[in-house]
Amino acid sequence: MPDDRPHFFDQTPETLADLCAGWGLPRFRAKQVFGWVYAKGVADPRQMTNLSARDRELLADRLRFVTGQVVRHQNASDGTQKLLIDWNPAPGSTGVSLQLMPADDDPPPSDQTECVMIPTAGDANRRPRRTACISSQVGCPVGCKFCASGLGGLDGNLTAGQIVQQAWQLQQLTHVGRLTNVVFMGMGEPMANLRAVLPAVRTLAAGWGLGLSARRITVSTVGVPAGIRKLADLDLPVTLAVSLHAPNDQLRQQIIPWAEFVSIQQLTDAGRDYFAKTGREVTLEYILLGHVNDRPEHARELATVAKRLRSNVNLIRYNEVAGLPYARPDDADVLRFQSILKSAGVNTHLRASRGRDIAAACGQLRHEAAAV
């Protein structure tokens, strides 16, 4: 039978206080529990030692904390870590308790999502970062031709609590401090699940939650203008990233099916509105596919698009996906592409590839588990 108890990570201090009152507990228990979970990383009520034994047992009985099951935990040579979480594990299964698991033992991936913790060393100009890349859906409805996430289509939406829980679980892997950044760049299209994404963003940014600066939370979308405007109405200065991946509508429609319904002009109009409302520059994400969208003429077209709004461009080298006909671009082509953008006055960053040895591109681990 499904477990219909409230999920802790869905709660705010106010809603948990109401639940506590209904269970005959003092309302201030909610503040104590939030402190244990978010400040101390303790999500087992039985270990919350400043609560009475009775209250600890009652909370453990009435409230779900960490749900789902980690069925694969991978560590890359560059420090990147990836979790594959099954949100509907088979009865009696125990997961791997954050240990490596042989591929042959993986369960079917129908209710699985991925999340990744990416550490970045600091330098003289930037502090070290610990970035959580989290999913918003099980699978993806967009079906980008080059992406593993949408190969099986959409299996369902995650709840706000499941979204927040991913970031919390990844924070427990850092061992060196709290998360500094969260990006909605895992599985799914965040704008297609705003009912859960918006409250999740609030929890991530709240002082009683993970306490992240809203400016260090990035919501990535393939391009849903109405959703972009709703995100702007959240009244938090989160970063908007638009997964552009092509500089013109014709090429974009070839590799992103949803582009048939939204033009690049509509996206840049929504991006301008976002900047006007939030003051936040829009990031244009551009995955470079070898000999598909990485030609000099594409760079010149992209420069024209980028100048239509206050934006910067993130260039990403493609991570190959088994069974898909796309290749990683040549380094010389990547550098030439970047040079053309910079010469045109576009603020451009070349994102370092992380976790290639553990299939860290979104959807790859789930896809590979399904293929076993």
CSV table of C-alpha atoms in Angstrom, one decimal:
chain,number,residue,atom,x,y,z
A,1,MET,CA,0.0,0.0,0.0
A,2,PRO,CA,1.2,3.5,-0.7
A,3,ASP,CA,2.6,5.5,2.2
A,4,ASP,CA,0.3,8.5,2.5
A,5,ARG,CA,2.0,10.0,5.6
A,6,PRO,CA,3.1,13.6,5.2
A,7,HIS,CA,6.6,14.0,3.7
A,8,PHE,CA,8.9,16.2,5.9
A,9,PHE,CA,10.6,17.9,2.9
A,10,ASP,CA,7.1,19.1,1.7
A,11,GLN,CA,6.6,21.1,4.9
A,12,THR,CA,7.2,24.6,5.9
A,13,PRO,CA,7.6,25.5,9.6
A,14,GLU,CA,4.0,26.7,9.7
A,15,THR,CA,2.6,23.5,8.1
A,16,LEU,CA,4.7,21.2,10.3
A,17,ALA,CA,3.6,23.2,13.4
A,18,ASP,CA,0.0,22.6,12.4
A,19,LEU,CA,0.6,18.9,12.0
A,20,CYS,CA,2.4,18.8,15.4
A,21,ALA,CA,-0.5,20.6,17.1
A,22,GLY,CA,-2.9,18.1,15.5
A,23,TRP,CA,-0.9,15.2,16.9
A,24,GLY,CA,-0.9,16.7,20.4
A,25,LEU,CA,2.7,18.0,20.2
A,26,PRO,CA,3.7,21.5,21.1
A,27,ARG,CA,4.0,23.7,18.0
A,28,PHE,CA,7.6,24.6,18.7
A,29,ARG,CA,8.6,21.0,18.0
A,30,ALA,CA,8.4,21.9,14.3
A,31,LYS,CA,11.2,24.5,14.7
A,32,GLN,CA,13.3,21.9,16.5
A,33,VAL,CA,12.8,19.3,13.8
A,34,PHE,CA,13.7,21.8,11.1
A,35,GLY,CA,16.9,22.6,12.9
A,36,TRP,CA,17.9,18.9,13.2
A,37,VAL,CA,17.2,18.2,9.5
A,38,TYR,CA,18.5,21.3,7.7
A,39,ALA,CA,21.1,22.6,10.1
A,40,LYS,CA,22.5,19.3,11.5
A,41,GLY,CA,21.7,16.9,8.7
A,42,VAL,CA,19.8,14.5,10.9
A,43,ALA,CA,16.6,13.1,9.3
A,44,ASP,CA,15.9,10.3,11.8
A,45,PRO,CA,13.6,11.5,14.6
A,46,ARG,CA,14.9,8.9,16.9
A,47,GLN,CA,18.3,10.7,16.9
A,48,MET,CA,16.8,14.1,17.8
A,49,THR,CA,17.9,14.0,21.4
A,50,ASN,CA,16.3,17.2,22.7
A,51,LEU,CA,12.9,15.8,22.0
A,52,SER,CA,11.2,13.5,24.4
A,53,ALA,CA,11.3,9.7,23.7
A,54,ARG,CA,7.5,9.8,23.2
A,55,ASP,CA,7.6,12.7,20.7
A,56,ARG,CA,10.5,11.1,18.8
A,57,GLU,CA,8.5,7.9,18.3
A,58,LEU,CA,5.4,9.7,17.4
A,59,LEU,CA,7.2,11.8,14.7
A,60,ALA,CA,8.8,8.6,13.3
A,61,ASP,CA,5.4,7.0,13.1
A,62,ARG,CA,3.4,10.0,11.7
A,63,LEU,CA,6.0,11.6,9.3
A,64,ARG,CA,8.1,10.4,6.4
A,65,PHE,CA,11.6,11.8,6.1
A,66,VAL,CA,14.0,10.4,3.5
A,67,THR,CA,11.8,8.6,1.0
A,68,GLY,CA,12.8,6.5,-2.0
A,69,GLN,CA,15.9,4.4,-2.2
A,70,VAL,CA,19.4,5.0,-3.5
A,71,VAL,CA,20.0,2.1,-5.9
A,72,ARG,CA,23.3,3.4,-7.4
A,73,HIS,CA,25.9,5.8,-6.0
A,74,GLN,CA,28.8,6.6,-8.3
A,75,ASN,CA,32.0,8.5,-7.7
A,76,ALA,CA,33.9,10.1,-10.5
A,77,SER,CA,37.7,10.7,-10.6
A,78,ASP,CA,37.1,14.5,-10.5
A,79,GLY,CA,35.1,14.3,-7.2
A,80,THR,CA,31.6,14.4,-8.9
A,81,GLN,CA,29.1,12.0,-7.2
A,82,LYS,CA,25.9,10.8,-8.7
A,83,LEU,CA,22.9,9.1,-7.1
A,84,LEU,CA,20.2,7.1,-8.8
A,85,ILE,CA,17.1,7.2,-6.6
A,86,ASP,CA,14.1,4.8,-6.9
A,87,TRP,CA,11.0,6.5,-5.6
A,88,ASN,CA,8.9,3.4,-5.6
A,89,PRO,CA,11.3,0.5,-4.6
A,90,ALA,CA,10.1,-3.0,-4.5
A,91,PRO,CA,8.9,-4.3,-1.1
A,92,GLY,CA,11.7,-5.7,1.0
A,93,SER,CA,14.5,-4.1,-1.1
A,94,THR,CA,17.1,-2.2,0.9
A,95,GLY,CA,19.0,-0.1,-1.6
A,96,VAL,CA,22.7,0.4,-1.3
A,97,SER,CA,23.0,2.9,1.6
A,98,LEU,CA,25.1,5.2,-0.5
A,99,GLN,CA,27.4,2.4,-1.6
A,100,LEU,CA,28.4,1.2,-5.1
A,101,MET,CA,26.0,-1.4,-6.5
A,102,PRO,CA,26.8,-3.7,-9.4
A,103,ALA,CA,24.9,-2.8,-12.6
A,104,ASP,CA,23.4,-6.3,-12.8
A,105,ASP,CA,21.5,-5.7,-9.6
A,106,ASP,CA,19.8,-2.5,-10.7
A,107,PRO,CA,16.0,-2.6,-10.6
A,108,PRO,CA,13.9,-1.4,-13.6
A,109,PRO,CA,14.2,2.4,-13.9
A,110,SER,CA,10.5,3.4,-14.3
A,111,ASP,CA,10.4,5.4,-11.1
A,112,GLN,CA,14.0,6.4,-10.9
A,113,THR,CA,15.6,9.9,-11.1
A,114,GLU,CA,19.2,11.1,-10.9
A,115,CYS,CA,20.9,13.9,-9.0
A,116,VAL,CA,24.6,14.9,-9.0
A,117,MET,CA,26.9,16.7,-6.6
A,118,ILE,CA,29.6,18.6,-8.4
A,119,PRO,CA,32.5,20.1,-6.4
A,120,THR,CA,34.5,22.9,-7.9
A,121,ALA,CA,37.9,24.0,-6.5
A,122,GLY,CA,38.2,27.7,-5.8
A,123,ASP,CA,40.9,30.1,-7.0
A,124,ALA,CA,42.0,33.6,-6.3
A,125,ASN,CA,38.8,35.0,-7.8
A,126,ARG,CA,36.2,32.5,-6.7
A,127,ARG,CA,35.4,30.4,-3.6
A,128,PRO,CA,35.1,26.6,-3.8
A,129,ARG,CA,31.6,25.5,-4.9
A,130,ARG,CA,29.5,22.5,-4.2
A,131,THR,CA,26.7,22.3,-6.7
A,132,ALA,CA,23.7,20.0,-6.6
A,133,CYS,CA,22.2,19.2,-10.0
A,134,ILE,CA,18.6,17.9,-9.3
A,135,SER,CA,15.7,16.5,-11.2
A,136,SER,CA,12.1,17.8,-11.3
A,137,GLN,CA,10.4,14.9,-13.2
A,138,VAL,CA,10.8,11.2,-13.7
A,139,GLY,CA,11.9,11.0,-17.3
A,140,CYS,CA,11.2,14.1,-19.5
A,141,PRO,CA,8.4,15.1,-21.9
A,142,VAL,CA,10.6,17.3,-24.2
A,143,GLY,CA,12.5,14.5,-26.0
A,144,CYS,CA,15.6,16.4,-27.1
A,145,LYS,CA,17.2,14.2,-29.7
A,146,PHE,CA,20.6,14.2,-28.1
A,147,CYS,CA,19.5,13.7,-24.5
A,148,ALA,CA,19.2,10.5,-22.5
A,149,SER,CA,16.6,11.9,-20.1
A,150,GLY,CA,13.7,11.8,-22.5
A,151,LEU,CA,14.4,8.5,-24.3
A,152,GLY,CA,11.6,6.8,-22.5
A,153,GLY,CA,9.3,9.9,-22.3
A,154,LEU,CA,7.7,11.2,-19.1
A,155,ASP,CA,6.8,8.8,-16.3
A,156,GLY,CA,5.6,11.4,-13.8
A,157,ASN,CA,6.3,14.5,-11.8
A,158,LEU,CA,8.3,14.7,-8.6
A,159,THR,CA,6.7,16.4,-5.6
A,160,ALA,CA,8.3,19.5,-4.0
A,161,GLY,CA,9.5,17.3,-1.2
A,162,GLN,CA,11.2,14.9,-3.5
A,163,ILE,CA,12.9,17.7,-5.3
A,164,VAL,CA,14.2,19.3,-2.0
A,165,GLN,CA,15.2,15.9,-0.7
A,166,GLN,CA,17.6,15.4,-3.6
A,167,ALA,CA,19.5,18.5,-2.6
A,168,TRP,CA,19.5,17.6,1.0
A,169,GLN,CA,20.9,14.1,0.2
A,170,LEU,CA,23.6,15.5,-2.0
A,171,GLN,CA,24.6,17.9,0.8
A,172,GLN,CA,25.2,14.9,3.0
A,173,LEU,CA,27.8,13.7,0.5
A,174,THR,CA,30.0,16.8,0.6
A,175,HIS,CA,31.7,16.1,4.0
A,176,VAL,CA,33.3,19.5,3.6
A,177,GLY,CA,30.5,21.9,4.1
A,178,ARG,CA,27.1,23.0,2.9
A,179,LEU,CA,25.9,23.2,-0.7
A,180,THR,CA,26.7,26.5,-2.4
A,181,ASN,CA,24.6,26.1,-5.5
A,182,VAL,CA,21.6,24.2,-6.8
A,183,VAL,CA,20.7,23.8,-10.5
A,184,PHE,CA,17.5,22.3,-11.9
A,185,MET,CA,19.4,20.7,-14.8
A,186,GLY,CA,18.7,17.0,-14.0
A,187,MET,CA,15.9,15.0,-15.5
A,188,GLY,CA,12.7,16.7,-16.6
A,189,GLU,CA,11.5,20.1,-17.7
A,190,PRO,CA,11.0,22.3,-14.6
A,191,MET,CA,8.5,24.5,-16.3
A,192,ALA,CA,6.2,21.5,-16.9
A,193,ASN,CA,6.1,20.9,-13.1
A,194,LEU,CA,6.0,24.4,-11.7
A,195,ARG,CA,3.4,23.3,-9.0
A,196,ALA,CA,6.2,21.5,-7.3
A,197,VAL,CA,9.3,23.4,-8.5
A,198,LEU,CA,8.2,26.8,-7.2
A,199,PRO,CA,7.6,25.7,-3.6
A,200,ALA,CA,10.8,23.7,-3.8
A,201,VAL,CA,12.8,26.8,-4.8
A,202,ARG,CA,11.3,28.6,-1.8
A,203,THR,CA,12.5,25.9,0.6
A,204,LEU,CA,15.9,25.8,-1.0
A,205,ALA,CA,16.3,29.6,-0.5
A,206,ALA,CA,14.6,29.9,2.9
A,207,GLY,CA,16.6,30.5,6.1
A,208,TRP,CA,14.7,27.6,7.7
A,209,GLY,CA,15.5,25.4,4.7
A,210,LEU,CA,18.8,24.9,2.9
A,211,GLY,CA,19.4,28.6,3.2
A,212,LEU,CA,20.9,29.1,-0.3
A,213,SER,CA,21.1,32.5,-1.8
A,214,ALA,CA,18.4,32.7,-4.5
A,215,ARG,CA,21.1,34.0,-6.9
A,216,ARG,CA,22.8,30.6,-6.5
A,217,ILE,CA,19.7,28.7,-7.6
A,218,THR,CA,19.4,28.1,-11.4
A,219,VAL,CA,16.2,26.9,-13.1
A,220,SER,CA,16.9,25.6,-16.6
A,221,THR,CA,14.1,25.3,-19.2
A,222,VAL,CA,14.0,24.3,-22.8
A,223,GLY,CA,11.7,27.3,-23.2
A,224,VAL,CA,8.1,27.8,-21.8
A,225,PRO,CA,7.4,31.5,-22.0
A,226,ALA,CA,4.4,31.3,-19.6
A,227,GLY,CA,6.5,29.4,-17.1
A,228,ILE,CA,9.3,31.9,-17.3
A,229,ARG,CA,6.9,34.7,-16.4
A,230,LYS,CA,5.5,32.7,-13.5
A,231,LEU,CA,9.1,32.1,-12.2
A,232,ALA,CA,9.6,35.9,-12.4
A,233,ASP,CA,6.5,36.3,-10.2
A,234,LEU,CA,8.1,34.2,-7.5
A,235,ASP,CA,9.9,37.4,-6.4
A,236,LEU,CA,13.2,35.6,-5.8
A,237,PRO,CA,16.2,36.5,-7.9
A,238,VAL,CA,16.9,33.0,-9.1
A,239,THR,CA,19.0,32.5,-12.3
A,240,LEU,CA,17.0,31.6,-15.4
A,241,ALA,CA,18.9,29.3,-17.9
A,242,VAL,CA,17.3,28.7,-21.3
A,243,SER,CA,18.4,25.6,-23.1
A,244,LEU,CA,18.8,27.1,-26.5
A,245,HIS,CA,21.1,24.6,-28.2
A,246,ALA,CA,20.6,26.0,-31.7
A,247,PRO,CA,20.7,29.6,-33.1
A,248,ASN,CA,17.8,29.4,-35.4
A,249,ASP,CA,14.3,27.9,-35.3
A,250,GLN,CA,14.8,25.4,-38.2
A,251,LEU,CA,17.8,23.7,-36.6
A,252,ARG,CA,16.3,23.9,-33.1
A,253,GLN,CA,13.2,22.1,-34.3
A,254,GLN,CA,15.3,19.3,-35.6
A,255,ILE,CA,16.9,18.5,-32.3
A,256,ILE,CA,14.3,19.8,-29.8
A,257,PRO,CA,10.7,18.7,-30.6
A,258,TRP,CA,9.1,21.3,-28.3
A,259,ALA,CA,10.7,24.0,-30.4
A,260,GLU,CA,8.0,23.5,-32.9
A,261,PHE,CA,5.6,25.3,-30.5
A,262,VAL,CA,7.9,28.1,-29.3
A,263,SER,CA,10.1,30.3,-31.4
A,264,ILE,CA,13.5,31.8,-30.4
A,265,GLN,CA,11.9,35.2,-30.7
A,266,GLN,CA,9.2,34.3,-28.1
A,267,LEU,CA,12.0,33.0,-25.8
A,268,THR,CA,14.0,36.2,-26.1
A,269,ASP,CA,10.9,38.2,-25.4
A,270,ALA,CA,10.2,36.2,-22.3
A,271,GLY,CA,13.9,36.6,-21.3
A,272,ARG,CA,13.7,40.3,-21.6
A,273,ASP,CA,10.6,40.3,-19.4
A,274,TYR,CA,12.4,38.2,-16.8
A,275,PHE,CA,15.3,40.6,-16.7
A,276,ALA,CA,12.9,43.5,-16.3
A,277,LYS,CA,11.1,41.9,-13.4
A,278,THR,CA,14.1,40.4,-11.5
A,279,GLY,CA,17.2,42.3,-12.7
A,280,ARG,CA,18.8,38.9,-13.4
A,281,GLU,CA,20.7,38.3,-16.6
A,282,VAL,CA,19.5,35.3,-18.5
A,283,THR,CA,21.9,32.4,-19.2
A,284,LEU,CA,21.7,30.8,-22.7
A,285,GLU,CA,22.7,27.2,-22.4
A,286,TYR,CA,24.2,25.8,-25.6
A,287,ILE,CA,25.3,22.1,-26.0
A,288,LEU,CA,27.8,21.8,-28.8
A,289,LEU,CA,27.1,18.7,-30.9
A,290,GLY,CA,29.9,17.8,-33.2
A,291,HIS,CA,29.3,19.0,-36.8
A,292,VAL,CA,25.6,19.7,-36.0
A,293,ASN,CA,25.4,23.1,-34.3
A,294,ASP,CA,29.1,24.0,-33.8
A,295,ARG,CA,29.9,25.6,-37.1
A,296,PRO,CA,31.2,29.2,-37.4
A,297,GLU,CA,27.9,30.3,-39.0
A,298,HIS,CA,26.1,29.0,-36.0
A,299,ALA,CA,28.3,31.0,-33.6
A,300,ARG,CA,27.6,34.2,-35.6
A,301,GLU,CA,23.8,33.5,-35.5
A,302,LEU,CA,24.0,32.8,-31.8
A,303,ALA,CA,25.8,36.1,-31.1
A,304,THR,CA,22.8,37.9,-32.8
A,305,VAL,CA,20.3,36.0,-30.6
A,306,ALA,CA,22.3,36.7,-27.4
A,307,LYS,CA,22.3,40.4,-28.1
A,308,ARG,CA,18.5,40.6,-28.2
A,309,LEU,CA,18.4,40.5,-24.4
A,310,ARG,CA,20.6,40.8,-21.3
A,311,SER,CA,22.3,37.4,-21.4
A,312,ASN,CA,25.4,35.4,-21.2
A,313,VAL,CA,26.2,32.1,-23.0
A,314,ASN,CA,27.3,28.8,-21.4
A,315,LEU,CA,28.9,26.5,-23.9
A,316,ILE,CA,28.8,22.8,-23.0
A,317,ARG,CA,30.6,20.0,-24.8
A,318,TYR,CA,28.3,17.2,-25.5
A,319,ASN,CA,28.7,14.0,-23.4
A,320,GLU,CA,28.1,11.0,-25.6
A,321,VAL,CA,25.0,8.8,-25.0
A,322,ALA,CA,25.1,5.2,-26.1
A,323,GLY,CA,22.8,4.6,-29.0
A,324,LEU,CA,22.4,8.2,-30.0
A,325,PRO,CA,24.0,9.5,-33.2
A,326,TYR,CA,25.7,12.6,-31.8
A,327,ALA,CA,29.4,13.1,-31.2
A,328,ARG,CA,31.4,15.3,-28.9
A,329,PRO,CA,32.8,18.3,-30.8
A,330,ASP,CA,36.5,18.7,-31.6
A,331,ASP,CA,38.4,21.0,-29.2
A,332,ALA,CA,39.5,23.2,-32.1
A,333,ASP,CA,35.8,23.7,-33.1
A,334,VAL,CA,34.8,24.5,-29.6
A,335,LEU,CA,37.5,27.2,-29.1
A,336,ARG,CA,36.7,28.7,-32.5
A,337,PHE,CA,33.0,28.9,-31.6
A,338,GLN,CA,33.8,30.6,-28.3
A,339,SER,CA,36.2,33.0,-30.0
A,340,ILE,CA,33.6,34.1,-32.5
A,341,LEU,CA,31.1,34.9,-29.7
A,342,LYS,CA,33.6,36.8,-27.6
A,343,SER,CA,34.7,38.8,-30.6
A,344,ALA,CA,31.1,39.8,-31.1
A,345,GLY,CA,31.0,41.1,-27.5
A,346,VAL,CA,29.0,38.2,-26.0
A,347,ASN,CA,29.9,37.2,-22.4
A,348,THR,CA,30.7,33.5,-23.0
A,349,HIS,CA,31.8,30.7,-20.7
A,350,LEU,CA,33.0,27.3,-21.6
A,351,ARG,CA,31.7,24.9,-19.0
A,352,ALA,CA,34.2,22.1,-17.9
A,353,SER,CA,32.9,18.6,-18.5
A,354,ARG,CA,32.4,16.9,-15.2
A,355,GLY,CA,31.8,13.2,-14.2
A,356,ARG,CA,32.2,11.8,-17.7
A,357,ASP,CA,33.5,8.5,-16.3
A,358,ILE,CA,30.3,8.0,-14.3
A,359,ALA,CA,27.8,9.0,-17.1
A,360,ALA,CA,27.0,12.3,-15.3
A,361,ALA,CA,25.0,13.9,-18.1
A,362,CYS,CA,21.4,13.9,-17.1
A,363,GLY,CA,19.5,10.7,-17.8
A,364,GLN,CA,22.6,8.7,-18.7
A,365,LEU,CA,22.8,6.6,-15.5
A,366,ARG,CA,19.1,5.7,-15.6
A,367,HIS,CA,19.4,5.0,-19.4
A,368,GLU,CA,22.4,2.7,-18.8
A,369,ALA,CA,20.6,0.9,-16.0
A,370,ALA,CA,17.7,0.2,-18.2
A,371,ALA,CA,20.0,-1.2,-20.9
A,372,VAL,CA,21.5,-3.8,-18.6
